[in-house]
Every structure is written in structure tokens, then in C-alpha cells.
Coordinates of N, CA and C in Angstrom, one line a residue:
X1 N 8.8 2.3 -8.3 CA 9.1 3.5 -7.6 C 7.8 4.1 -7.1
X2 N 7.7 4.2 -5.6 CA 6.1 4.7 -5.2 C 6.7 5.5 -3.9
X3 N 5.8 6.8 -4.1 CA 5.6 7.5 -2.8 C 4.6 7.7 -2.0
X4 N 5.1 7.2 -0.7 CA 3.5 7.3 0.2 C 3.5 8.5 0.7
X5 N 2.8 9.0 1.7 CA 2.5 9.9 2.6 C 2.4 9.4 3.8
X6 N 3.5 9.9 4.7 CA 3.7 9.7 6.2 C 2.9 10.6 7.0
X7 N 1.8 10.5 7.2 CA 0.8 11.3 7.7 C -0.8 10.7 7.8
X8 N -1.5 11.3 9.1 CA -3.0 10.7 9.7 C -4.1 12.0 9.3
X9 N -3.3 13.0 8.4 CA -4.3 14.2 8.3 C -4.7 13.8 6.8
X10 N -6.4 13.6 6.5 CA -6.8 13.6 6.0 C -7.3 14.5 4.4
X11 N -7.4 15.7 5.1 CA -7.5 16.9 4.2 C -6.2 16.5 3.4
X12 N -5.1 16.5 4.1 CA -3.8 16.7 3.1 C -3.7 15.1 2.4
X13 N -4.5 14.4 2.9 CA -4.1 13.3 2.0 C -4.5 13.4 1.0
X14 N -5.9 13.5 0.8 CA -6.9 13.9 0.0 C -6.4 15.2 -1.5
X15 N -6.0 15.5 -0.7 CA -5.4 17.3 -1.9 C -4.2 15.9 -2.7
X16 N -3.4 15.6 -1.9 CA -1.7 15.1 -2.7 C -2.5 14.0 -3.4
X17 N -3.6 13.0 -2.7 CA -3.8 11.9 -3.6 C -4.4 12.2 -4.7
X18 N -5.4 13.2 -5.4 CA -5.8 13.7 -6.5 C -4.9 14.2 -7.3
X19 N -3.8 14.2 -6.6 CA -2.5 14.8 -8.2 C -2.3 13.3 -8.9
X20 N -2.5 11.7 -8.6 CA -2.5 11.1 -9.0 C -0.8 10.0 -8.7
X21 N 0.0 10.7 -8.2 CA 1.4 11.1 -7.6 C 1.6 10.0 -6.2
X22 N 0.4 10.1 -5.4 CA 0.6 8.8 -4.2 C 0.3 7.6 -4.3
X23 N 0.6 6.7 -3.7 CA 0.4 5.2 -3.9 C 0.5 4.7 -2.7
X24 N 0.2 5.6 -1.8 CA 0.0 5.4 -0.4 C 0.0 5.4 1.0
X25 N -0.3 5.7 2.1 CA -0.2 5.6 3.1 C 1.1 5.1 4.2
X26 N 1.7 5.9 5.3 CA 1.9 5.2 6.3 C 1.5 6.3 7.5
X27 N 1.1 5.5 8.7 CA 0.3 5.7 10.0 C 1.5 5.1 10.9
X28 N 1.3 6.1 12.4 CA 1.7 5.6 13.5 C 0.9 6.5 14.7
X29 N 1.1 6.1 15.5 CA 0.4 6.1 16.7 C 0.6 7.7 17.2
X30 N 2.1 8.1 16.8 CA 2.1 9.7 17.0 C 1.2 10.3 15.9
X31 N 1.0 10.0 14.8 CA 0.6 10.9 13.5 C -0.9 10.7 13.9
X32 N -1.4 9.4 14.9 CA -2.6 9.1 14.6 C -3.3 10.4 15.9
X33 N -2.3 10.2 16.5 CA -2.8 11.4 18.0 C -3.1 12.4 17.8
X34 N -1.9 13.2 16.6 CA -2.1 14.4 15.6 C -3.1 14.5 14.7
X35 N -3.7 13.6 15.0 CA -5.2 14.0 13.6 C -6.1 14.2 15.0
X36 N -5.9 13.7 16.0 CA -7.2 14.0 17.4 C -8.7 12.9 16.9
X37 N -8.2 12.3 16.5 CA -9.2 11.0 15.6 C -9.1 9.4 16.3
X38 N -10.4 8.9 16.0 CA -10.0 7.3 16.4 C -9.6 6.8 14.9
X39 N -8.3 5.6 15.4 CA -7.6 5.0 14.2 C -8.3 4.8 13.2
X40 N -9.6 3.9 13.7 CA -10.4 3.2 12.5 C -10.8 4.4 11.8
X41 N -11.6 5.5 12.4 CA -12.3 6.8 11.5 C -11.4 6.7 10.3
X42 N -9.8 7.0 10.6 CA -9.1 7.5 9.7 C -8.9 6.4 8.8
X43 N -8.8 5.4 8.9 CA -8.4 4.5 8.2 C -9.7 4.1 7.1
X44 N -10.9 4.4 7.2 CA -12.1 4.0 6.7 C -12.2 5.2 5.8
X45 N -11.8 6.9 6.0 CA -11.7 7.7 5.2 C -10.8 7.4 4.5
X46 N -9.4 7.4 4.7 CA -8.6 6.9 3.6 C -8.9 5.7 2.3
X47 N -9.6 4.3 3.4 CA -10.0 3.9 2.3 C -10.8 4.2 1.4
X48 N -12.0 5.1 2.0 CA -12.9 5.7 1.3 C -12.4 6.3 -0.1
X49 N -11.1 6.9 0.4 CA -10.8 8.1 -1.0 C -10.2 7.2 -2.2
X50 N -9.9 6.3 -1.9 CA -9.5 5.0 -3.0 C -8.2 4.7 -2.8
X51 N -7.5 5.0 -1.5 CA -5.7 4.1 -1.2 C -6.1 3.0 -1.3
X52 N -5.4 2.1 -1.5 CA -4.9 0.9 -1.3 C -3.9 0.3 -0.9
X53 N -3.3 0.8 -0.2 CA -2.4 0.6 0.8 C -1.9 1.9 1.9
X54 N -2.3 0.8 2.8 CA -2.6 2.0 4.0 C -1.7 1.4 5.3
X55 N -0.7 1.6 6.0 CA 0.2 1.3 6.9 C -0.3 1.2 8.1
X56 N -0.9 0.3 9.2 CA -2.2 0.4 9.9 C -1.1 0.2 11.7
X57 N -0.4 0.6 12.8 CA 0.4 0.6 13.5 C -0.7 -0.6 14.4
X58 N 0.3 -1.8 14.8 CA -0.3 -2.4 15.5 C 0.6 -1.9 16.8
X59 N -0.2 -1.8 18.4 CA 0.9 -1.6 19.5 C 0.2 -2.7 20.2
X60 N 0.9 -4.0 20.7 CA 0.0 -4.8 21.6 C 1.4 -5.3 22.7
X61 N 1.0 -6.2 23.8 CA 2.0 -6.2 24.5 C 2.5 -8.2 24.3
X62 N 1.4 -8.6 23.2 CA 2.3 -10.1 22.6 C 2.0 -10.0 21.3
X63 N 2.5 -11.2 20.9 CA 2.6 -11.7 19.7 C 1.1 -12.1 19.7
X64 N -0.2 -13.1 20.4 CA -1.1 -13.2 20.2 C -2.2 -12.1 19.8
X65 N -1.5 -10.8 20.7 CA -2.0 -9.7 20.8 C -2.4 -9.1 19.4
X66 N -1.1 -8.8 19.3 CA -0.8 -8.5 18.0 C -1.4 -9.2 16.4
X67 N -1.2 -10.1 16.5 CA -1.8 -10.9 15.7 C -3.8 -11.1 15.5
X68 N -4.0 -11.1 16.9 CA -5.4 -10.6 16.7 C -6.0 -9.4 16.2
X69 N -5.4 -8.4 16.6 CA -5.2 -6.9 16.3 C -5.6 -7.0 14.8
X70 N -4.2 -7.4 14.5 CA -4.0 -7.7 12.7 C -5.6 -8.6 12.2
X71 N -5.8 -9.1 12.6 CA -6.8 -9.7 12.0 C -8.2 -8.7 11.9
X72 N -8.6 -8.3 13.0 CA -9.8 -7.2 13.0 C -9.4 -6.6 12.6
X73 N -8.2 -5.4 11.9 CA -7.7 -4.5 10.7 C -8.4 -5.1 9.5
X74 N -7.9 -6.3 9.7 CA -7.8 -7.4 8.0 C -9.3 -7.2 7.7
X75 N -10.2 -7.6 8.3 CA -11.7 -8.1 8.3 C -12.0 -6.7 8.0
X76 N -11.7 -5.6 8.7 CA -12.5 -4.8 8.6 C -12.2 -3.7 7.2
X77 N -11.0 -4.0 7.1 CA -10.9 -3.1 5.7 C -9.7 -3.5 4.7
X78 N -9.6 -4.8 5.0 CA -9.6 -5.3 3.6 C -8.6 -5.3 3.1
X79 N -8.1 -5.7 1.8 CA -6.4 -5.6 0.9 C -5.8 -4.6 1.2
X80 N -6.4 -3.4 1.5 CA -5.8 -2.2 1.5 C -4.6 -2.1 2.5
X81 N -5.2 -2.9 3.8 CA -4.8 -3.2 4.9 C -3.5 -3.9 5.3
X82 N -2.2 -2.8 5.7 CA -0.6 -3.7 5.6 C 0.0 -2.9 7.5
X83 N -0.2 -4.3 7.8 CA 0.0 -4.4 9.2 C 1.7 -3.8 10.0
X84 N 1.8 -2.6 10.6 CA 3.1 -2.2 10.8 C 3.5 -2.7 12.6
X85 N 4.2 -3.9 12.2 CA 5.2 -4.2 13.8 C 6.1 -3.4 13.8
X86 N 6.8 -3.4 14.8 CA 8.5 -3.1 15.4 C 9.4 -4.0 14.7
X87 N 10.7 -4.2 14.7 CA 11.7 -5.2 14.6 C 12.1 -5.3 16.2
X88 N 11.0 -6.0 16.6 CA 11.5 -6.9 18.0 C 11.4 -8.4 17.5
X89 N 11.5 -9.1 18.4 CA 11.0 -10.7 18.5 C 9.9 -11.1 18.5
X90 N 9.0 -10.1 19.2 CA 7.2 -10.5 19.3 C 6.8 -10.0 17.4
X91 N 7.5 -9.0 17.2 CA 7.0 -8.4 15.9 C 7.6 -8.7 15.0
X92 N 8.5 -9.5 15.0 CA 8.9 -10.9 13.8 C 8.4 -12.0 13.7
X93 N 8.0 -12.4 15.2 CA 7.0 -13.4 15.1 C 5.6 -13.5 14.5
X94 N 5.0 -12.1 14.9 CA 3.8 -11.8 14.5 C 3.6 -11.8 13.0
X95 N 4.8 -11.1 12.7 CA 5.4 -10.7 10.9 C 4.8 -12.4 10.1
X96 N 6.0 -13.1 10.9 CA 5.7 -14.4 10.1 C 4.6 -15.1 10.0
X97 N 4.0 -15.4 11.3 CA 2.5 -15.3 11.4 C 1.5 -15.0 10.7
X98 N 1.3 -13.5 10.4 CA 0.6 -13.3 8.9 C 1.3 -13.2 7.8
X99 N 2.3 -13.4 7.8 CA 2.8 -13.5 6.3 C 2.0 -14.4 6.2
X100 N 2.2 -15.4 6.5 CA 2.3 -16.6 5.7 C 0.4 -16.9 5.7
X101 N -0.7 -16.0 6.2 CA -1.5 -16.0 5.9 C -2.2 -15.2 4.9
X102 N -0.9 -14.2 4.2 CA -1.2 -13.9 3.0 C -1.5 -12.6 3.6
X103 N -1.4 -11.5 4.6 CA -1.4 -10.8 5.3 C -0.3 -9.5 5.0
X104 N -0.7 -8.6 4.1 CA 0.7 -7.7 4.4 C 1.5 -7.1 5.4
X105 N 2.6 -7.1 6.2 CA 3.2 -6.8 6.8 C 4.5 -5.8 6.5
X106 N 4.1 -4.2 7.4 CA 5.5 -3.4 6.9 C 6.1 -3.3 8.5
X107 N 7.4 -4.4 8.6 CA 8.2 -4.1 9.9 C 8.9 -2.6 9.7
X108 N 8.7 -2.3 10.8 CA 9.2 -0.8 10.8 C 10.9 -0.5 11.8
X109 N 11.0 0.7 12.0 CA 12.2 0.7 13.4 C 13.6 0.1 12.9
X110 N 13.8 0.0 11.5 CA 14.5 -0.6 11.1 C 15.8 0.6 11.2
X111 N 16.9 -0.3 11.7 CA 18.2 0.2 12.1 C 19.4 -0.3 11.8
X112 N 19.2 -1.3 11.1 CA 20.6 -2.2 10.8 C 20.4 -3.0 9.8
X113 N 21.3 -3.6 8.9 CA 21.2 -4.4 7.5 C 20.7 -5.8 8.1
X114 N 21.1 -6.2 9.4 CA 20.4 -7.7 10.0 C 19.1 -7.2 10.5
X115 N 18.9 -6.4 11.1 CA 17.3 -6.0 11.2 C 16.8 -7.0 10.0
X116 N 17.1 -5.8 8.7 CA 16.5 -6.0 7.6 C 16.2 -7.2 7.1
X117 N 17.3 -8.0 7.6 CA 17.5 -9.3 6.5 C 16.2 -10.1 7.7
X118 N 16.2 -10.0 9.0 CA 15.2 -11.1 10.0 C 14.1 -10.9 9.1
X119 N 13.9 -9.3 9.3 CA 12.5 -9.1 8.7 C 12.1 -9.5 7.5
X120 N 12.9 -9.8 6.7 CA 12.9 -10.3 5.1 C 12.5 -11.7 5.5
X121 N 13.0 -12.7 6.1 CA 13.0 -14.2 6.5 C 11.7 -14.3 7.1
X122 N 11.2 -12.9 7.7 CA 9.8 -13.2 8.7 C 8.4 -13.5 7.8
X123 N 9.1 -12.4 6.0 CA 8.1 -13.2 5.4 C 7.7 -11.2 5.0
X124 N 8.1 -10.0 5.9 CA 7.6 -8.8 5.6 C 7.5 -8.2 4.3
X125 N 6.5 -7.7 3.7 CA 6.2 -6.9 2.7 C 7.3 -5.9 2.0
X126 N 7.0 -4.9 4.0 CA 7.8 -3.7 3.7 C 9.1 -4.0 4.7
X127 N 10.3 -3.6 4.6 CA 11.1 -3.3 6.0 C 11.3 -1.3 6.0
X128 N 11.2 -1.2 6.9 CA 11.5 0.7 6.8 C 12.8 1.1 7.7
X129 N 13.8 1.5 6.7 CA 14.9 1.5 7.7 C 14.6 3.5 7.8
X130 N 14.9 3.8 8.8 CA 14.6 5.3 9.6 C 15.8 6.2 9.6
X131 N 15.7 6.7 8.3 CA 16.6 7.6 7.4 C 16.9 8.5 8.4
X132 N 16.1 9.5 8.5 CA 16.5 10.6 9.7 C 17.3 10.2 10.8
X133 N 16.1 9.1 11.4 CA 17.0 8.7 13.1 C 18.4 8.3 12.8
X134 N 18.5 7.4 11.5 CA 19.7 7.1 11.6 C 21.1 8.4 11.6
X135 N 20.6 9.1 10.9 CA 21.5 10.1 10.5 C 21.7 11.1 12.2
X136 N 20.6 10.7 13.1 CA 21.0 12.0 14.5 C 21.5 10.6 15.3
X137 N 21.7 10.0 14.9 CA 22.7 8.8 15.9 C 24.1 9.0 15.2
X138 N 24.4 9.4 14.3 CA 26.2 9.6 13.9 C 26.6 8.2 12.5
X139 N 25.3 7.8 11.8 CA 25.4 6.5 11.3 C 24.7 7.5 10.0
X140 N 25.0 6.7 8.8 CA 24.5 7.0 7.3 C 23.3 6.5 6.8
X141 N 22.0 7.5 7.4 CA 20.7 6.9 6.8 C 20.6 6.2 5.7
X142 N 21.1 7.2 4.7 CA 20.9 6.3 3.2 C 21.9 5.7 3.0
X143 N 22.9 5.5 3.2 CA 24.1 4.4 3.0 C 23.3 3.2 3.8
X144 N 22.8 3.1 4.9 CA 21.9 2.1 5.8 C 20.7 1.0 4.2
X145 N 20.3 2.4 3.6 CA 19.4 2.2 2.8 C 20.1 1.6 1.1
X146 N 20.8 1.9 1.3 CA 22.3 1.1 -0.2 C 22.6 -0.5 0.3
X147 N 22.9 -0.3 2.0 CA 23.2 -1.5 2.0 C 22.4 -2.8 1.7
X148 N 21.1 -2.0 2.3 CA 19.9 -3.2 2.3 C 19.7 -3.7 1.1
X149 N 19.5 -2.6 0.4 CA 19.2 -3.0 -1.2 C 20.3 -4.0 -1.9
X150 N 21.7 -3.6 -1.4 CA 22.7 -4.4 -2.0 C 22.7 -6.0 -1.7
X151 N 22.4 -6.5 -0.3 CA 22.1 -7.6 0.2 C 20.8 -8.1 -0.4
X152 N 19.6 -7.1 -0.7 CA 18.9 -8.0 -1.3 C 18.9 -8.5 -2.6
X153 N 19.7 -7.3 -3.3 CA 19.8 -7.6 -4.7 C 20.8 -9.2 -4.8
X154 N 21.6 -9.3 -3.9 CA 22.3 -10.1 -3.7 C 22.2 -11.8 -3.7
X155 N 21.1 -11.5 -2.4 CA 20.5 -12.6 -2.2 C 19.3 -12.9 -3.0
X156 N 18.8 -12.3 -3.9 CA 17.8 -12.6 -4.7 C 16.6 -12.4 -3.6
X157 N 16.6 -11.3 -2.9 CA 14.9 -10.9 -1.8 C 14.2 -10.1 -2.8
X158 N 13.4 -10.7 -3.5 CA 12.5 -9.9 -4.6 C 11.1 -9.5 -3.8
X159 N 11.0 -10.0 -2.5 CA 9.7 -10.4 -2.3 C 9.5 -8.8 -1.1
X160 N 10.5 -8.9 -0.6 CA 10.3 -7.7 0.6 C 11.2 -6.3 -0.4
X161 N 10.2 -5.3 -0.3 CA 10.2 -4.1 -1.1 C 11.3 -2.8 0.2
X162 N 11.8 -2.4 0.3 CA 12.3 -1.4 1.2 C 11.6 0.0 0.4
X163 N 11.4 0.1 2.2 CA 10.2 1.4 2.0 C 11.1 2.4 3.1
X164 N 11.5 3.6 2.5 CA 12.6 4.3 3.5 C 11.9 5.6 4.1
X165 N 12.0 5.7 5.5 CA 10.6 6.3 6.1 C 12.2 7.2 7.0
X166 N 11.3 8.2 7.9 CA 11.6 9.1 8.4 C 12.8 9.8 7.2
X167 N 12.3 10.5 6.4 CA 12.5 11.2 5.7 C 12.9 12.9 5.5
X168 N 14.2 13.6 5.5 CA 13.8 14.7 6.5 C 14.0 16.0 5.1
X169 N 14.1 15.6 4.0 CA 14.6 16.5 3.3 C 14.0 16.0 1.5
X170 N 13.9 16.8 1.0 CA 13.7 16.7 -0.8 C 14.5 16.0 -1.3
X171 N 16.4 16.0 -0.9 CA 17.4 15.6 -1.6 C 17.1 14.2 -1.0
X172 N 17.0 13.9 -0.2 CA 16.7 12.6 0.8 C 16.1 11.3 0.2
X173 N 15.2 12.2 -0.5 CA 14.1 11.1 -1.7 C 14.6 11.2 -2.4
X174 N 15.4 11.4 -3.5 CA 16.4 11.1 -4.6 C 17.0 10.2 -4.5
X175 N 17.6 10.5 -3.4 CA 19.1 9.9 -3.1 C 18.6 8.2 -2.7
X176 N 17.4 8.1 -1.4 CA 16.9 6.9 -1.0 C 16.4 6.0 -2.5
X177 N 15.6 6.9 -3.4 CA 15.8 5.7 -4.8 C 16.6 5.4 -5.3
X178 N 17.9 6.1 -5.9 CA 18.9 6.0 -6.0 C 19.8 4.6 -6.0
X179 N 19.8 4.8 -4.6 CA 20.5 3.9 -3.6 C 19.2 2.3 -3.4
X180 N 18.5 2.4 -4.0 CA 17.8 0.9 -4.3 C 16.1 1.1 -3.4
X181 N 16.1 2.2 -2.8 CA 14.6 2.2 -2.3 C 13.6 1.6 -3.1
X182 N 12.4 1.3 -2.7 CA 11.4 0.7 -3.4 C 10.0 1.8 -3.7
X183 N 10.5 2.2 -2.6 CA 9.2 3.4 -1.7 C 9.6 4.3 -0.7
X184 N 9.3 5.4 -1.1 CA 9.9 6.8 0.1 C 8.5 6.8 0.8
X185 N 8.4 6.7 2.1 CA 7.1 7.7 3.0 C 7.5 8.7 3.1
X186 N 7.1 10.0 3.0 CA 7.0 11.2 3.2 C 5.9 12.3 4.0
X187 N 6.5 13.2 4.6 CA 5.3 14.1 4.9 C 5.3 15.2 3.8
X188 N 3.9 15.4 4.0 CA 3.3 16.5 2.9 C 4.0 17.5 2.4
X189 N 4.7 17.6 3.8 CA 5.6 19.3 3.2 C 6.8 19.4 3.0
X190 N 7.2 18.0 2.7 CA 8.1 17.7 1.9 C 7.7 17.2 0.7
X191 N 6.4 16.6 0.2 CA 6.2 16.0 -1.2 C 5.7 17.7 -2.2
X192 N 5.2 18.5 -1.0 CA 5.3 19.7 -1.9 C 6.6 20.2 -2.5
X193 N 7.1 20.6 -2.0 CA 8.8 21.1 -2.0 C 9.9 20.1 -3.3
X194 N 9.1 19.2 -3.8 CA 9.5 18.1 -4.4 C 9.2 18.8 -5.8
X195 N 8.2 19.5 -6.1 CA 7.8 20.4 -7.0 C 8.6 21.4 -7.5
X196 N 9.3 22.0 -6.4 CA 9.9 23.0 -6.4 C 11.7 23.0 -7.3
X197 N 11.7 23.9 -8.2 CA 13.4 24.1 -8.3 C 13.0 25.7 -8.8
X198 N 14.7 26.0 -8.4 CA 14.8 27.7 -8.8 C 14.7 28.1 -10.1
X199 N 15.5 27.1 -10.9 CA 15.3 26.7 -12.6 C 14.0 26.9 -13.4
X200 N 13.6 25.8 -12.5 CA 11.5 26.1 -12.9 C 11.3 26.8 -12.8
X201 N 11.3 28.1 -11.8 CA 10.5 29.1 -11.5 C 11.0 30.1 -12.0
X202 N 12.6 30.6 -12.5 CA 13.1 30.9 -13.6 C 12.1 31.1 -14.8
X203 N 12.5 30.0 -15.1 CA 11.9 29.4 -16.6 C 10.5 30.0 -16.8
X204 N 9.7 29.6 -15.9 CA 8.5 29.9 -15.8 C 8.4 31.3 -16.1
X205 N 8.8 32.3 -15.3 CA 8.9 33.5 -15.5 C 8.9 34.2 -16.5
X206 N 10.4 33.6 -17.0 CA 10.7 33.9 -18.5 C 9.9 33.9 -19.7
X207 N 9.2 32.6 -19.8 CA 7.9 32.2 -20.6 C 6.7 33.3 -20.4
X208 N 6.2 33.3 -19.3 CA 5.2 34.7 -18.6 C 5.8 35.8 -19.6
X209 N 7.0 36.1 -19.2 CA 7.0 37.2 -19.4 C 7.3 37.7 -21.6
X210 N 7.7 36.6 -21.8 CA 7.5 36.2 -23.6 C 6.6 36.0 -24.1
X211 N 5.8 35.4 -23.5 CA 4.0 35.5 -23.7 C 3.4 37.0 -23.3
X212 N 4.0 37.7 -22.4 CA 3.2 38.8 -22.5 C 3.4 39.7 -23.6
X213 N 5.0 39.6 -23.8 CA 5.2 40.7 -25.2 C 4.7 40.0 -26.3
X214 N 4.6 38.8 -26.9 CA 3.7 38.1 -28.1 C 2.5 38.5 -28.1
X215 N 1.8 38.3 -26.3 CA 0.8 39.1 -26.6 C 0.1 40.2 -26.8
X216 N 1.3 41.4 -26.6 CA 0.6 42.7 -26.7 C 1.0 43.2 -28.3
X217 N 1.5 42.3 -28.9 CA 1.7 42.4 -30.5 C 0.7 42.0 -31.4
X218 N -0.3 40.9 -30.9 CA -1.3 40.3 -31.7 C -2.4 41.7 -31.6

């Protein structure tokens, strides 16, 4: 069970990863635009702060593309380094391609339990089926995310991990491990709020305020 952080901002990676709590990174091309940064910068501070696994968006217009892409990631930084295609045909191809050069690969865009399963055959690490999107198209993000798990447990896929990304809520991450997730991505201001119950802060109170009368008695 591991939670990444769906986010290119640094500062906040840096605060959540010192609670000890992340295990990792995912990037995309919008998050990367939102930092106002070049990809590599970001990716070389992250590795800097000690991730090890870091979601790196390839966008190319082939499979050779792509695949080269992936390689100058690889060279330049190393294990940490897990290459994110689409679930098209150039980015299944590409998938298998480095898979099988020992290359991590997280197919992303994932929308359907056959998505899932190509991407599983292509050889991918991660597959990310897109909890939110699915849910504003009229379809059951996390049931999406049960099913996969069910087919893999099925077929014995030990090797491809489901990583459940566009994430829109606190109950969302429960429910996605639940239901067989491997790994939730998240943004920050949801892995705060993760912290949070009304109970605890009850509780807390309570204690405060028992400690204060113990203490005005010593």
C-alpha cells in the first residue's frame, strides 16, 4: 500500500515527503506547466530529496519517439525513473519496448478493465485507471478500480501494480485500496485532509483540556 503525490510543486513535495508517509511521485505535462519549470529541473530536485520513484510524462508523436525520450530520462536519472505513456497503440508499443528492457513503465488514461489488461500484456509497471474522469462520464471510478484488481487477482497479474490516479476526495483513497488498489496518486490537499477526522480533533481537545486541570493541581 503506497501513496504518491500527484503534483510538480516542489516545496510541497518536500514538506509531505519528510513525514516519511510518500513513496512517491506522479508528473504530467499540466502539473509540469504549473510549477513554470523545465521538466528535467524538477525531476533532478525530486531526485535530489531521495524519491525513488518518480512518474516522468513522455509526449512524442511515435513510438521511436517516445522510446528515445524514455531512454534520455533513463540515462539521466536513473531507477528512480518510471516512464508515463497513454493507453494508445504507439504507447503500448512503446510500454513493451521498455519493458522488456527492464525499464519501468506507468500506462496512464486508463478507462476500461481491457485498457487495463493490454497494458498488463505490454509488460507496464503501473496501469492508472482515472477515478475522477471516470466518475464525470456517468461510469463507477472505483468499481472501474475493483474490477481491475478482480481480473488481476484472477489471472494471476502480480507483476503490474494498479496505481489509481485522478483522485478527487479523502473517502476516494480508502475506498480505491479497499477495492484492490496498489497505490493512490494524490494531490497535497487531499493527502492533508487525510489527517483530518472530527473525532480526533474532539479527542484532542478533550485531552488539552484534562491536562490543563491535572495541571493546575500539581
Amino acid at each position: 500500500m503506497k501513496i504518491f503525490l500527484d503534483t510538480a510543486d516542489c516545496e510541497q513535495i518536500q514538506k509531505h515527503f519528510a513525514s516519511g508517509l510518500i513513496d512517491g511521485v506522479t508528473t504530467n505535462p499540466t502539473l509540469i506547466m504549473k510549477s513554470h519549470r523545465k521538466p528535467d529541473d524538477v525531476y533532478q530536485e525530486l531526485k535530489d530529496m531521495g524519491l525513488t520513484d518518480i512518474s516522468m510524462e513522455v509526449v512524442a508523436d511515435s513510438v521511436l519517439a517516445t522510446v528515445k525520450e524514455a531512454h534520455r530520462l533513463h540515462e539521466k536519472f536513473g531507477e528512480v525513473t518510471t516512464i508515463k505513456v497513454p493507453c494508445t497503440p504507439d504507447g503500448l508499443q512503446a510500454c513493451h519496448d521498455l519493458a522488456k528492457e527492464g525499464i519501468k513503465v506507468n500506462v496512464t488514461l486508463i478507462f476500461s478493465q481491457v485498457q487495463a489488461i493490454l497494458a498488463a500484456k505490454a509488460g507496464a509497471a503501473y496501469v492508472s485507471p482515472f477515478v475522477g474522469r471516470v466518475d464525470d462520464n456517468s461510469f463507477g471510478g472505483l468499481c472501474l478500480v475493483k474490477e481491475i484488481a478482480s481480473i488481476f487477482t484472477k489471472q494471476n497479474v502480480f507483476e503490474t501494480e494498479i496505481l489509481a490516479a485522478s483522485i478527487r476526495g479523502v473517502r476516494q483513497v480508502g475506498r480505491a485500496f479497499e477495492y484492490g488498489a496498489h497505490i493512490c496518486t494524490i494531490p497535497p490537499t487531499i493527502f492533508d485532509k487525510m489527517y483530518n477526522h472530527i473525532l480526533t480533533e474532539k479527542g484532542m481537545q478533550l485531552f488539552e483540556e484534562d491536562w490543563a486541570n491535572v495541571s493546575s493541581k500539581m
